[in-house]
mmCIF file with all atom_site columns, C-alpha atoms in Angstrom:
data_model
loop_
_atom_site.group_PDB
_atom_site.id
_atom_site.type_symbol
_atom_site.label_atom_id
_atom_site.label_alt_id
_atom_site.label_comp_id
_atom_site.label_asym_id
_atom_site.label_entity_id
_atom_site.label_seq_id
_atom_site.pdbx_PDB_ins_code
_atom_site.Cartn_x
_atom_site.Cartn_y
_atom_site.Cartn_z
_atom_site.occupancy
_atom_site.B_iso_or_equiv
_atom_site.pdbx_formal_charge
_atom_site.auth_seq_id
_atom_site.auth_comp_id
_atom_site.auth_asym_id
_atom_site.auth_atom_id
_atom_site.pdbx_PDB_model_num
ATOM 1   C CA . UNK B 1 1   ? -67.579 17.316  -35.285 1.00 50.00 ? 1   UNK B CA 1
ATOM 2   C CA . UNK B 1 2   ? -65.925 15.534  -37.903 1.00 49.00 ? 2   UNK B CA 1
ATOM 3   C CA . UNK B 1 3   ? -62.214 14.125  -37.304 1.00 54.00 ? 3   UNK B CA 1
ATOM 4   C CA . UNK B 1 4   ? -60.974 13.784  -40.994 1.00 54.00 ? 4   UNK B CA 1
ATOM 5   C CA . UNK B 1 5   ? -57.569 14.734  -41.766 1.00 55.00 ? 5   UNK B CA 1
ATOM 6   C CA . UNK B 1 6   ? -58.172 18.607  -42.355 1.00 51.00 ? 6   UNK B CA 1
ATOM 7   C CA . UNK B 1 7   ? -56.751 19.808  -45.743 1.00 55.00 ? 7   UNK B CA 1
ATOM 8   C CA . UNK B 1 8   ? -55.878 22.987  -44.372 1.00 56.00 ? 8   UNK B CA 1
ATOM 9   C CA . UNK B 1 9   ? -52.086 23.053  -42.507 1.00 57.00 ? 9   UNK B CA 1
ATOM 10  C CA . UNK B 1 10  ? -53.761 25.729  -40.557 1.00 61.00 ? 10  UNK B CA 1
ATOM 11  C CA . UNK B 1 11  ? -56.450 23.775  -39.012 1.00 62.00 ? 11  UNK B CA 1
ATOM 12  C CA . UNK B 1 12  ? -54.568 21.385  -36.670 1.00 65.00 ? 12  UNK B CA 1
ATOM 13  C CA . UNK B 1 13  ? -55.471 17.259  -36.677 1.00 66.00 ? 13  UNK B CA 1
ATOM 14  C CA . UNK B 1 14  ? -56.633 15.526  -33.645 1.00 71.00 ? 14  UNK B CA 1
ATOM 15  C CA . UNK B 1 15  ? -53.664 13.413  -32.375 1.00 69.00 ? 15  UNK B CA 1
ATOM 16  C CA . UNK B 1 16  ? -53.534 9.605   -34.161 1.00 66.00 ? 16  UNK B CA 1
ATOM 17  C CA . UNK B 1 17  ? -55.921 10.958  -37.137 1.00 71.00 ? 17  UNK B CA 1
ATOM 18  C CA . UNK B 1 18  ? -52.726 11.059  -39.733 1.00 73.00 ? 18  UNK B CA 1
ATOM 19  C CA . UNK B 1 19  ? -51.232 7.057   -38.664 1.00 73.00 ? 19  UNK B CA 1
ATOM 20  C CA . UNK B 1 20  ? -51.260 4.665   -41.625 1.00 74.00 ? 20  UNK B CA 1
ATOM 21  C CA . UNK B 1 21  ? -53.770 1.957   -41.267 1.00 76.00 ? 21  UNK B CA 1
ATOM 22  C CA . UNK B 1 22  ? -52.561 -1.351  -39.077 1.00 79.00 ? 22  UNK B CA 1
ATOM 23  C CA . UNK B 1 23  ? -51.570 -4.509  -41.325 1.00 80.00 ? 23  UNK B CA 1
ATOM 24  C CA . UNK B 1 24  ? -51.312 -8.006  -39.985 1.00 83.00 ? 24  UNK B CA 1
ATOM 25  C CA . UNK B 1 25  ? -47.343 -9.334  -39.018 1.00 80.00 ? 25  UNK B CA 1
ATOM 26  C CA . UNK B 1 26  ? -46.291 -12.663 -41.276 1.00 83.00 ? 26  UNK B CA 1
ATOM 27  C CA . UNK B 1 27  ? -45.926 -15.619 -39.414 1.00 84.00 ? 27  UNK B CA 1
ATOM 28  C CA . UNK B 1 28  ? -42.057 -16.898 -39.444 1.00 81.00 ? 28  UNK B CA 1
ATOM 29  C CA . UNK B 1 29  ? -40.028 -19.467 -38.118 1.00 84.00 ? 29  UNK B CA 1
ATOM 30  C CA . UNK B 1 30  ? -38.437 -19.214 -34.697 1.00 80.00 ? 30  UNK B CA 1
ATOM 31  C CA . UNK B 1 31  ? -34.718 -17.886 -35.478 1.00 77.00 ? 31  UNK B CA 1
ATOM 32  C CA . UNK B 1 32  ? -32.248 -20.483 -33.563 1.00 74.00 ? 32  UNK B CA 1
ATOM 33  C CA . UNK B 1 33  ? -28.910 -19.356 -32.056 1.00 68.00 ? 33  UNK B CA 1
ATOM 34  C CA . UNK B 1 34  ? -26.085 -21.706 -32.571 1.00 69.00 ? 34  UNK B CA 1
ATOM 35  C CA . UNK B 1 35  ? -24.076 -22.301 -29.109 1.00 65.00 ? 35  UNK B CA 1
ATOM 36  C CA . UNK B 1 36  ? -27.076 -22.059 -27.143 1.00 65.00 ? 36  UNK B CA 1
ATOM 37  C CA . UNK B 1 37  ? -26.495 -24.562 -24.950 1.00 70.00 ? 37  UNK B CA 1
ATOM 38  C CA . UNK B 1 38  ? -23.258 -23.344 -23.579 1.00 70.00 ? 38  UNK B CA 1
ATOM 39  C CA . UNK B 1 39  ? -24.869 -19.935 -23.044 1.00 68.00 ? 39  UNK B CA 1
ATOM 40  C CA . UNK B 1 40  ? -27.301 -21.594 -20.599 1.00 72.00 ? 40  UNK B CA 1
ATOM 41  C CA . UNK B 1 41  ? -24.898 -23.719 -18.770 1.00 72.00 ? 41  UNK B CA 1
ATOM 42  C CA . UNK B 1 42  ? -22.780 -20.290 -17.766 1.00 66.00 ? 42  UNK B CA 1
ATOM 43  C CA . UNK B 1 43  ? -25.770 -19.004 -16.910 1.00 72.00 ? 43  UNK B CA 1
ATOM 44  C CA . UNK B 1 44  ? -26.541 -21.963 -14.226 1.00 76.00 ? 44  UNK B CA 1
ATOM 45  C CA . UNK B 1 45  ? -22.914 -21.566 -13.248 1.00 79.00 ? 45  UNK B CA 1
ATOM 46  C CA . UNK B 1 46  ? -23.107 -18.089 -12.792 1.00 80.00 ? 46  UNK B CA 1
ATOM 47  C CA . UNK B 1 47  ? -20.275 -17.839 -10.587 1.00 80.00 ? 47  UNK B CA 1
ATOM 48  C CA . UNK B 1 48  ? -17.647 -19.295 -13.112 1.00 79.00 ? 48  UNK B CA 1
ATOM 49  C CA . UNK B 1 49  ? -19.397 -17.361 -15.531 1.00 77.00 ? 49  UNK B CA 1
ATOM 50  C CA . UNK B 1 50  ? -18.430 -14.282 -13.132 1.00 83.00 ? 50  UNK B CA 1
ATOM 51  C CA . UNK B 1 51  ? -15.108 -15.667 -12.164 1.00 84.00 ? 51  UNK B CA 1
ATOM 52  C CA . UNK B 1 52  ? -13.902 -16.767 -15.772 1.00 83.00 ? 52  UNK B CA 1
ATOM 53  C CA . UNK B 1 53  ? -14.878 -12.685 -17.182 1.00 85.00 ? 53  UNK B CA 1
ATOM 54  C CA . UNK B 1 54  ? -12.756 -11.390 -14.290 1.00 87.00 ? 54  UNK B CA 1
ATOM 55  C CA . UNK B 1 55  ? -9.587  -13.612 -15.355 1.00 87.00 ? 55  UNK B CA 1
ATOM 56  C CA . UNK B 1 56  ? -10.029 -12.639 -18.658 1.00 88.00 ? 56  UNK B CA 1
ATOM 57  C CA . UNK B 1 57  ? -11.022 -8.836  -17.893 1.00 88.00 ? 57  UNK B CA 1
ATOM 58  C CA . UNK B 1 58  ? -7.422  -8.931  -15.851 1.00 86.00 ? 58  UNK B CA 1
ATOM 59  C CA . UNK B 1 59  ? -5.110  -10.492 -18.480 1.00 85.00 ? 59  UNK B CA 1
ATOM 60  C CA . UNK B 1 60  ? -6.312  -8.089  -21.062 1.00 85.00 ? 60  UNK B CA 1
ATOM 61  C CA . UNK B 1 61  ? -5.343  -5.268  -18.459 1.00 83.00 ? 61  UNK B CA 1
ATOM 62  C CA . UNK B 1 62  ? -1.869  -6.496  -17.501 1.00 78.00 ? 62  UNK B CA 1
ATOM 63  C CA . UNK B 1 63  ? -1.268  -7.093  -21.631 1.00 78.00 ? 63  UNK B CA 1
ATOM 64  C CA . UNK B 1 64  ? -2.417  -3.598  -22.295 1.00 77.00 ? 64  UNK B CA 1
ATOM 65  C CA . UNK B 1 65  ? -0.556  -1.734  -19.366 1.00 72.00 ? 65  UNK B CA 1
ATOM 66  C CA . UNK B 1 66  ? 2.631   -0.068  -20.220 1.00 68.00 ? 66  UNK B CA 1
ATOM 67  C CA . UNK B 1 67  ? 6.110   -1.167  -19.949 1.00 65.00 ? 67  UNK B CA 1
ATOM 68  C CA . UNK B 1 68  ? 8.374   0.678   -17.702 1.00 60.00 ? 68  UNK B CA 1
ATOM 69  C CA . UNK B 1 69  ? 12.071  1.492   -18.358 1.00 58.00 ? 69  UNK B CA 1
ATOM 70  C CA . UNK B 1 70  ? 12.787  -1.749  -16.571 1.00 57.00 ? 70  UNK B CA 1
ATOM 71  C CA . UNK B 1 71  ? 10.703  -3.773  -18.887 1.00 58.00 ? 71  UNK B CA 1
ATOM 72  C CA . UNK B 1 72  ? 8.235   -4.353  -16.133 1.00 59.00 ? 72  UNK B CA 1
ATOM 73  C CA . UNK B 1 73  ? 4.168   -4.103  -16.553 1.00 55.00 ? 73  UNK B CA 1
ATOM 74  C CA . UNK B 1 74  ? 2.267   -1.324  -14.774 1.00 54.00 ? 74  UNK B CA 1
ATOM 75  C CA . UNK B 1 75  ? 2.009   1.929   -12.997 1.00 56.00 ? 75  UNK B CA 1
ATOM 76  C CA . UNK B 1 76  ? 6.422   3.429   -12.859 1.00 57.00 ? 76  UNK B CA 1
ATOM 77  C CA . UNK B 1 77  ? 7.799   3.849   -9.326  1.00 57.00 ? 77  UNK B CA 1
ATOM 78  C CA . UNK B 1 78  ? 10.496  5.901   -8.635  1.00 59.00 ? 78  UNK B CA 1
ATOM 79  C CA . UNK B 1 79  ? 13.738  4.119   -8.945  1.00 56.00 ? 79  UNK B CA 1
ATOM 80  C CA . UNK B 1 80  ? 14.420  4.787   -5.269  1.00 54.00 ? 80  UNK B CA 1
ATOM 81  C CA . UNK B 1 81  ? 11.455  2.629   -4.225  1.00 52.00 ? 81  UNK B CA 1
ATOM 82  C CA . UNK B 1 82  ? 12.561  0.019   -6.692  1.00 50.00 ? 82  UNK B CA 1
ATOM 83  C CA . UNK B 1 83  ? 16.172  -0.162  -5.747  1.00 53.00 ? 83  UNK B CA 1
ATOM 84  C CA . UNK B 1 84  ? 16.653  0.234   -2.446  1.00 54.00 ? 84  UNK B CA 1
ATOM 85  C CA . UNK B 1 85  ? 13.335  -1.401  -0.141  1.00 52.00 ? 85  UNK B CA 1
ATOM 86  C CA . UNK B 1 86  ? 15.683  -2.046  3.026   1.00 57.00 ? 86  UNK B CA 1
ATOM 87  C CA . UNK B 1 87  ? 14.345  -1.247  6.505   1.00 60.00 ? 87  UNK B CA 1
ATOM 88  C CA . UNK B 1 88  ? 15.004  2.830   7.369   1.00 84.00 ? 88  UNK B CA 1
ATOM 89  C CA . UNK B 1 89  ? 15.403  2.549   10.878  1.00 88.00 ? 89  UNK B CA 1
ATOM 90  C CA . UNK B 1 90  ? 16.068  -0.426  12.868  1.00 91.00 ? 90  UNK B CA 1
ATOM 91  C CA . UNK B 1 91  ? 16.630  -0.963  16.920  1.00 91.00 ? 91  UNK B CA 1
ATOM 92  C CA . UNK B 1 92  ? 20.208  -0.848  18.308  1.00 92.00 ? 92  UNK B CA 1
ATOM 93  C CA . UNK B 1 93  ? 20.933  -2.365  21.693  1.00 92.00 ? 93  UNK B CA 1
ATOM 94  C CA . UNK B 1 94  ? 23.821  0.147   22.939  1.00 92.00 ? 94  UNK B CA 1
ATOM 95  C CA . UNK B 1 95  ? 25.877  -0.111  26.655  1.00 91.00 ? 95  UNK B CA 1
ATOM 96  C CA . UNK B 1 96  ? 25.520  2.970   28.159  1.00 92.00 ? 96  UNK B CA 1
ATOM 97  C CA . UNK B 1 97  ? 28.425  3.551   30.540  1.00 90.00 ? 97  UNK B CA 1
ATOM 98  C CA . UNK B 1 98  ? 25.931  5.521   33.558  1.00 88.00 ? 98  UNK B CA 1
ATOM 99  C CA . UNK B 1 99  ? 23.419  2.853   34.837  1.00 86.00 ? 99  UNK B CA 1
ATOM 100 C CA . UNK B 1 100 ? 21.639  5.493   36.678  1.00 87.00 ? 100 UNK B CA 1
ATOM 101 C CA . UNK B 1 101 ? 21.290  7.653   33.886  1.00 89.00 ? 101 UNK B CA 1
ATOM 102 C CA . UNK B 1 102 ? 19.412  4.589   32.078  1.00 89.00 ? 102 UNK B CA 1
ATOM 103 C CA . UNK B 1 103 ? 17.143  4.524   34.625  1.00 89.00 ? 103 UNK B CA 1
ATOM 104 C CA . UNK B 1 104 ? 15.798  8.164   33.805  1.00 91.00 ? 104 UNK B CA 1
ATOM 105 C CA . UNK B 1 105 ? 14.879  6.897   30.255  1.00 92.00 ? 105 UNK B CA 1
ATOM 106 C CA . UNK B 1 106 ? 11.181  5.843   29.288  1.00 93.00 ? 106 UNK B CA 1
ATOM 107 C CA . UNK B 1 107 ? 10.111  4.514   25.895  1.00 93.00 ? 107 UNK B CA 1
ATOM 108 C CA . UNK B 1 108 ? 9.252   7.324   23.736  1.00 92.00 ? 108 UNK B CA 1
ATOM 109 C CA . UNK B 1 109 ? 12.281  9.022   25.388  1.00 93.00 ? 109 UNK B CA 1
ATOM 110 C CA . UNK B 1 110 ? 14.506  11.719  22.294  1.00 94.00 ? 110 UNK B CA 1
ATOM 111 C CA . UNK B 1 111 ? 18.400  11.355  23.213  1.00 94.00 ? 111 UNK B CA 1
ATOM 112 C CA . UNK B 1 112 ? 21.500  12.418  21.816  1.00 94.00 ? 112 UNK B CA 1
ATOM 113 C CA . UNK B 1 113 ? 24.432  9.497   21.909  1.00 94.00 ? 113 UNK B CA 1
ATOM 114 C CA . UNK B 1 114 ? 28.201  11.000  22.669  1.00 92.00 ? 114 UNK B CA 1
ATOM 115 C CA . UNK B 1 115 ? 31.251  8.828   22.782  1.00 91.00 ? 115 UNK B CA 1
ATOM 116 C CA . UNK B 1 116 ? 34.122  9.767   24.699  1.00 88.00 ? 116 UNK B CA 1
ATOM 117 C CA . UNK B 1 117 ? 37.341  8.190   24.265  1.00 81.00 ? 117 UNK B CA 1
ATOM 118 C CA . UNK B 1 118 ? 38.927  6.407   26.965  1.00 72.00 ? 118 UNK B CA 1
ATOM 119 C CA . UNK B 1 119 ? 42.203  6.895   25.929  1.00 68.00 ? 119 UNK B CA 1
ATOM 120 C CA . UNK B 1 120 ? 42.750  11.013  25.867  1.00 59.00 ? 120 UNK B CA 1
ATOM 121 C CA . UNK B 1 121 ? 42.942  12.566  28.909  1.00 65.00 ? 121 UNK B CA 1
ATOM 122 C CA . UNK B 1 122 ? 40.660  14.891  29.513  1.00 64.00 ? 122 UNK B CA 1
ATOM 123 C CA . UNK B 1 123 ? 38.112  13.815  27.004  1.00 65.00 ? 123 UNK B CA 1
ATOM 124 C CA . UNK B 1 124 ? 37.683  14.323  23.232  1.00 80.00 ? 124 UNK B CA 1
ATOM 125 C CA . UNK B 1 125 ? 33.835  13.752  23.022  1.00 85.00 ? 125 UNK B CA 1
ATOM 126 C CA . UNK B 1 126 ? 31.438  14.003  20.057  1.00 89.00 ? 126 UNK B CA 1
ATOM 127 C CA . UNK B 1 127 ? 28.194  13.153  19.365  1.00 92.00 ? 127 UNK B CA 1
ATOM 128 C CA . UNK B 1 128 ? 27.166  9.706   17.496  1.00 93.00 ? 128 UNK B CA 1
ATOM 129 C CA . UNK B 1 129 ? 23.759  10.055  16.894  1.00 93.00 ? 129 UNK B CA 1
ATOM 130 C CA . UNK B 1 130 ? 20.782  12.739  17.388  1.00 93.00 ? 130 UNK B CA 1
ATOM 131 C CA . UNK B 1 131 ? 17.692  12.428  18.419  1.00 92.00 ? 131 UNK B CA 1
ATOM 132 C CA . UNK B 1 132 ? 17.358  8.946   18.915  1.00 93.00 ? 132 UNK B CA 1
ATOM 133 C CA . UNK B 1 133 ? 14.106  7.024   20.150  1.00 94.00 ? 133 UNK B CA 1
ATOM 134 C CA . UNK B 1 134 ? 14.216  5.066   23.273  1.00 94.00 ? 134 UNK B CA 1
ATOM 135 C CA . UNK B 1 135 ? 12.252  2.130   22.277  1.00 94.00 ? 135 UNK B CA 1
ATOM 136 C CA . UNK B 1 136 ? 12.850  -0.082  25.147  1.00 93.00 ? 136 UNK B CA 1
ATOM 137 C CA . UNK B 1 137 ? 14.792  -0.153  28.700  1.00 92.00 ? 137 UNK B CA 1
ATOM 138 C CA . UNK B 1 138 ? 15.521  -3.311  29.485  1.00 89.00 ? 138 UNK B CA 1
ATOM 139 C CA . UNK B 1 139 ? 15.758  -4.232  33.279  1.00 85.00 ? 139 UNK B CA 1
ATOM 140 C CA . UNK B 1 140 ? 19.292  -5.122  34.155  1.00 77.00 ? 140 UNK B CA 1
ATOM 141 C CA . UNK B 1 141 ? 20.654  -8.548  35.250  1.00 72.00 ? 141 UNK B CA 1
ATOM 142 C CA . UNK B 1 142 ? 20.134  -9.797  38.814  1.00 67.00 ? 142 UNK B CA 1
ATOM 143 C CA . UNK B 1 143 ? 23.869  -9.628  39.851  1.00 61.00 ? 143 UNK B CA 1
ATOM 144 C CA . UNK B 1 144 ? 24.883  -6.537  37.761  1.00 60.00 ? 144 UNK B CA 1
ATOM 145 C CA . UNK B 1 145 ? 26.278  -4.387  39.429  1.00 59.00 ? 145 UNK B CA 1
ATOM 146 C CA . UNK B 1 146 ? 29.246  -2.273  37.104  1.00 67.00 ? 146 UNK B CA 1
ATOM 147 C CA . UNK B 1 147 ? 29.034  -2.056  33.370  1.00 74.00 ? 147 UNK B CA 1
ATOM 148 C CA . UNK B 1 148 ? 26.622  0.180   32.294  1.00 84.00 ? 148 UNK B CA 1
ATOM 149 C CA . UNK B 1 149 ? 23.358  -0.680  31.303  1.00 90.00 ? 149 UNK B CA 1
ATOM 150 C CA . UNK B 1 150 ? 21.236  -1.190  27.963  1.00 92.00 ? 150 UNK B CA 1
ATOM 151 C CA . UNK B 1 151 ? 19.097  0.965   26.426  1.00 94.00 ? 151 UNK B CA 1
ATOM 152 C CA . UNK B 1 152 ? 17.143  -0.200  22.522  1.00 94.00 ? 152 UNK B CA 1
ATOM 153 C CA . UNK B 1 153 ? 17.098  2.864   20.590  1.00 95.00 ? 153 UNK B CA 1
ATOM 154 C CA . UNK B 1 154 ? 15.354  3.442   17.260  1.00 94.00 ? 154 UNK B CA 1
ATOM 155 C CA . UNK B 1 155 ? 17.988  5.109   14.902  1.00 94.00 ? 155 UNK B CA 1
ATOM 156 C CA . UNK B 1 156 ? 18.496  5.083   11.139  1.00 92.00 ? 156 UNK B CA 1
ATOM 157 C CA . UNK B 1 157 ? 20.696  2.111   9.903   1.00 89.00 ? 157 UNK B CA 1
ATOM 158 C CA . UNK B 1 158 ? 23.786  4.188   9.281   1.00 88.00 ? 158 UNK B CA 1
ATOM 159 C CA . UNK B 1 159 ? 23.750  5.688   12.496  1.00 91.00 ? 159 UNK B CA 1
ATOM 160 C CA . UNK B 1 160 ? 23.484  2.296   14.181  1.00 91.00 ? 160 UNK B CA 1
ATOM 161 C CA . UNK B 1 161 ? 26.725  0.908   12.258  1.00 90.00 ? 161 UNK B CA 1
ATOM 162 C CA . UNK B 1 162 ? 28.353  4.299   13.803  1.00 91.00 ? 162 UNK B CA 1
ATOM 163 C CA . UNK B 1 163 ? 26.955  3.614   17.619  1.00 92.00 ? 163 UNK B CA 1
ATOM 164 C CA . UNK B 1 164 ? 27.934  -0.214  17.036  1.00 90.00 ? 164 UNK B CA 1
ATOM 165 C CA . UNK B 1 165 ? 31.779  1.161   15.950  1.00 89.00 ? 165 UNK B CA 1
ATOM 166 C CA . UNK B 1 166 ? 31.850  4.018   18.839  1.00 88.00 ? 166 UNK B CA 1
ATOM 167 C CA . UNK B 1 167 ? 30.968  0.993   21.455  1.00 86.00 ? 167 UNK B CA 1
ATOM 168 C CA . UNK B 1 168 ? 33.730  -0.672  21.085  1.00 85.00 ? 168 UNK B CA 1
ATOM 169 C CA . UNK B 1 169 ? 36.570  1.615   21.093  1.00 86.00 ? 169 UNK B CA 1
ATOM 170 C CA . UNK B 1 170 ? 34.867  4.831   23.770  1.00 88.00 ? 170 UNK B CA 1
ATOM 171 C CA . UNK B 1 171 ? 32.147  4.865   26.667  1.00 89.00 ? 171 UNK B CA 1
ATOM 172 C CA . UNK B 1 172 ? 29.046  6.052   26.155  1.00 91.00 ? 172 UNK B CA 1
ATOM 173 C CA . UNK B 1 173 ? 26.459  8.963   27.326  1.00 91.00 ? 173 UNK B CA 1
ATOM 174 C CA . UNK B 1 174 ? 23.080  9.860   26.784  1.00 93.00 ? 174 UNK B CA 1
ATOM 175 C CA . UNK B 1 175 ? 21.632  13.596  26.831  1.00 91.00 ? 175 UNK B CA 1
ATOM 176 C CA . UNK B 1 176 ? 17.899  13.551  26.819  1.00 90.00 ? 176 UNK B CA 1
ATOM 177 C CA . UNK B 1 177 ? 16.417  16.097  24.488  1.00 83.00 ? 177 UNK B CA 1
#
């Protein structure tokens, strides 16, 4: 059996039969890189290699990023996050006028605030805040015996300006809820 290129298209080849015979490779000069040096030297100092292509990495994201209406770089926030970052709710200390009503309270504790004035006979009461968290109930003074006594409650910071106000000018009562 004879494994000569066949002349016929229908008479298939053994594989490798059709390659063009091998020739020999010139010899040539090595081929020197320019800046080869400094090449190695980040290689052998692999981590500021690593560290300097970070930096660089991150200064061509923050000069790419978009502007905002502001002017600022990166993602927008809603303008209510950027204007206004204040605290939500904050602890009030409030006097409540019924020691023994303080000492039903536990942390965790929902209670509705009323003021009643001192001054109308008869009472003209209303309710100061809603659903406040007892955060803390401090134990009272050694020789306390009138007062009231203090309860921390977790409110929203308008609603503490408005138990602060009621405080001084009407006693107040908690309702637990």
């Amino acid at each position: 059996m004879s494994f000569a290129p066949s002349p016929s298209p229908l008479v298939p080849c053994p594989p490798g039969t059709d390659a063009p015979p091998t020739c020999e490779v010139p010899h040539f000069a090595p081929v020197r890189v320019r800046g080869g040096q400094q090449v190695r030297r980040l290689v052998r100092h692999r981590r500021r290699a690593v560290a300097l292509g970070l930096a660089v990495t991150a200064a061509a994201l923050v000069a790419a990023a978009p502007r905002g209406d502001d002017g600022a770089r990166g993602h927008p926030t809603p303008r209510s996050v950027r204007e206004h970052r204040a605290v939500q709710r904050v602890s009030a200390p409030v006097r409540i006028a019924d020691s023994a009503t303080v000492r039903l309270l536990r942390p965790g504790d929902r209670v509705d605030v009323i003021a009643a004035e001192e001054s109308a006979p008869g009472g003209n009461a209303r309710v100061v805040a809603r659903g406040a968290r007892v955060t803390k109930v401090p134990d009272p003074p050694a020789g306390a015996t009138e007062g009231g006594a203090l309860v921390v409650l977790s409110v929203p910071r308008s609603t503490a300006a408005r138990l602060a106000g009621a405080s001084a000018t009407a006693r107040l009562a908690v309702t637990l809820c």
